[in-house]
Structures are given as C-alpha cells and as structure tokens.
Amino acid sequence: MRGKHSAGLLLFRRTDDGLEVLLGHMGGPFFARRDAGSWTVPKGEYEADETPWAAARREFEEELGLPPPDGEALPLGEVTQTNGKVVTAWAIEADLDPASVVPGTFAMEWPPKSGRRQEFPELDRVEWLGLDRARTLIVKAQGEFLDRLAEHSS
C-alpha cells in the first residue's frame, strides 16, 4: 500500500426534497473561513494492517464521537484526491442528530512557528445537506461519492 489511504462512512437519508447526506466541515485554522471544498465524508487514515471497512467504522466514531450506525453498507468505491490520498467510502442509510456529535480533536502548532500547540476539532460542524448543495461544498474528488450514491438510489 503506497501513499496515504483514508476510509469513511457517508450517511444518507431520504426526505420529501430528495436525498440528504451527512458531511462534516474540516476543523482547524486553515478551513475556518472556507466553505467550498472544506466539507468531507467523515473519514480518516489507516495503515496496511487495517481493512478499509474497519478503518471507516473506527474513524466515524473517532470523528463524530458516536458509534457507526448499523445498516446495509453500500460500497461507493475509491477516489483519489488532488493531494494523492486514496479515499474509500461506504454509504449507510441512517439518521443522526448533528447536535449529538462530539468531535474528536487534533493538536497542531498554531500560529505557525510560535512554539504553541493548540487543539482543534477534527470536524467543527456536521450538517445534513441536499445533494446539490453538498456538491458545491465537498472536497472536489469526493463529489464522485455523491454521484455514485445518487445513481444507486435512483
């Protein structure tokens, strides 16, 4: 396994207005004032000794602070992001109250070269978004997951 690999779970629900997906806005100072391209499937990196499915479930819990939902997992395949990271995702039909999310955190030096480490949430907000709105916000390569979900659900 070369390069970085991530895996995640894309929750979706059916509403009177069509499909909605649960996306998270990436936390930390770099994304604080950005919207387009700053939303993601809840996901995270894994090593060669872990299966993508196990990583997707583990990362869902780490990023959202909630156990991954039960339900049929629809494989959405892989995409390669512009940074070279390969992301694998599954979709699960489930409902979740974004207010119940307790995001995991990460530490980084901030401001740069200050010698100070600060904690930031992995995801600073989580929202249900219609597919059209989600396409305008999600990391570009991950838009393919939305297309694959829509194809499967039509």
Short mmCIF file of C-alpha atoms in Angstrom, two decimals, residues 37-149:
data_model
loop_
_atom_site.label_atom_id
_atom_site.label_comp_id
_atom_site.label_asym_id
_atom_site.label_seq_id
_atom_site.Cartn_x
_atom_site.Cartn_y
_atom_site.Cartn_z
CA GLY A 37 -14.03 22.34 -0.78
CA SER A 38 -13.86 22.20 3.03
CA TRP A 39 -16.60 19.63 3.69
CA THR A 40 -15.89 15.91 3.77
CA VAL A 41 -17.21 12.44 4.37
CA PRO A 42 -16.32 11.58 8.00
CA LYS A 43 -13.15 9.59 7.35
CA GLY A 44 -9.58 9.06 8.40
CA GLU A 45 -6.30 7.44 7.55
CA TYR A 46 -5.39 3.84 8.10
CA GLU A 47 -2.35 1.62 7.74
CA ALA A 48 -1.86 -1.61 5.76
CA ASP A 49 -2.63 -3.78 8.80
CA GLU A 50 -6.24 -2.48 8.99
CA THR A 51 -9.01 -3.10 6.48
CA PRO A 52 -10.66 -0.05 4.91
CA TRP A 53 -14.05 -1.15 6.33
CA ALA A 54 -12.68 -1.42 9.87
CA ALA A 55 -10.97 1.97 9.46
CA ALA A 56 -14.18 3.59 8.17
CA ARG A 57 -16.12 2.42 11.22
CA ARG A 58 -13.32 3.38 13.65
CA GLU A 59 -12.86 6.81 12.10
CA PHE A 60 -16.61 7.52 12.14
CA GLU A 61 -16.59 7.01 15.89
CA GLU A 62 -13.36 8.99 16.39
CA GLU A 63 -14.51 11.93 14.28
CA LEU A 64 -18.13 12.14 15.44
CA GLY A 65 -17.93 10.65 18.95
CA LEU A 66 -20.79 8.27 18.11
CA PRO A 67 -20.83 4.61 17.15
CA PRO A 68 -21.30 3.96 13.44
CA PRO A 69 -24.89 3.08 12.58
CA ASP A 70 -25.97 -0.41 11.70
CA GLY A 71 -27.47 -0.96 8.30
CA GLU A 72 -26.63 -2.16 4.84
CA ALA A 73 -23.35 -0.66 3.67
CA LEU A 74 -23.35 0.39 0.04
CA PRO A 75 -19.78 0.40 -1.34
CA LEU A 76 -19.02 3.70 -3.08
CA GLY A 77 -15.54 2.67 -4.20
CA GLU A 78 -12.41 4.80 -4.19
CA VAL A 79 -11.44 8.27 -5.32
CA THR A 80 -8.02 9.91 -5.45
CA GLN A 81 -7.86 13.43 -4.10
CA THR A 82 -5.59 16.11 -5.56
CA ASN A 83 -3.14 15.54 -2.68
CA GLY A 84 -2.78 11.91 -3.83
CA LYS A 85 -4.69 10.42 -0.91
CA VAL A 86 -6.91 7.48 -1.88
CA VAL A 87 -10.29 7.59 -0.11
CA THR A 88 -12.63 4.60 0.14
CA ALA A 89 -16.21 5.11 1.28
CA TRP A 90 -19.44 3.30 2.04
CA ALA A 91 -22.91 4.80 2.28
CA ILE A 92 -25.34 3.78 5.02
CA GLU A 93 -28.95 4.92 5.23
CA ALA A 94 -29.41 6.25 8.75
CA ASP A 95 -30.49 9.32 10.66
CA LEU A 96 -28.35 11.16 13.14
CA ASP A 97 -28.87 14.40 15.05
CA PRO A 98 -25.88 16.68 14.31
CA ALA A 99 -26.31 18.19 17.78
CA SER A 100 -25.31 14.82 19.29
CA VAL A 101 -21.88 14.86 17.64
CA VAL A 102 -18.87 15.18 19.97
CA PRO A 103 -15.97 15.60 17.54
CA GLY A 104 -12.52 14.22 18.13
CA THR A 105 -9.64 16.67 18.24
CA PHE A 106 -6.13 17.04 16.88
CA ALA A 107 -3.21 19.17 18.05
CA MET A 108 -1.00 21.35 15.88
CA GLU A 109 1.38 24.24 16.27
CA TRP A 110 -0.62 27.43 15.88
CA PRO A 111 0.18 30.08 14.90
CA PRO A 112 2.94 28.63 12.71
CA LYS A 113 6.45 28.81 14.20
CA SER A 114 5.03 30.08 17.51
CA GLY A 115 6.03 27.01 19.50
CA ARG A 116 2.45 26.86 20.87
CA ARG A 117 0.34 23.76 20.33
CA GLN A 118 -3.42 24.11 20.18
CA GLU A 119 -6.25 21.60 19.98
CA PHE A 120 -8.83 21.83 17.21
CA PRO A 121 -11.88 19.69 16.40
CA GLU A 122 -11.45 17.21 13.53
CA LEU A 123 -14.82 18.44 12.24
CA ASP A 124 -16.08 21.77 13.54
CA ARG A 125 -19.64 21.31 12.22
CA VAL A 126 -21.71 18.47 10.85
CA GLU A 127 -24.80 19.04 8.72
CA TRP A 128 -27.36 17.27 6.58
CA LEU A 129 -27.14 18.67 3.06
CA GLY A 130 -29.10 18.04 -0.11
CA LEU A 131 -27.01 16.53 -2.91
CA ASP A 132 -26.89 19.73 -4.98
CA ARG A 133 -25.68 21.82 -2.03
CA ALA A 134 -23.29 19.06 -0.92
CA ARG A 135 -21.66 19.01 -4.39
CA THR A 136 -20.77 22.71 -4.04
CA LEU A 137 -19.11 22.18 -0.64
CA ILE A 138 -17.47 18.73 -0.59
CA VAL A 139 -13.80 18.13 -1.37
CA LYS A 140 -13.82 18.00 -5.18
CA ALA A 141 -12.79 14.36 -5.66
CA GLN A 142 -15.31 13.18 -3.05
CA GLY A 143 -18.11 14.56 -5.22
CA GLU A 144 -17.84 11.26 -7.08
CA PHE A 145 -19.22 9.53 -3.96
CA LEU A 146 -22.34 11.71 -4.18
CA ASP A 147 -22.79 10.82 -7.85
CA ARG A 148 -22.42 7.10 -7.11
CA LEU A 149 -24.91 7.31 -4.26
#
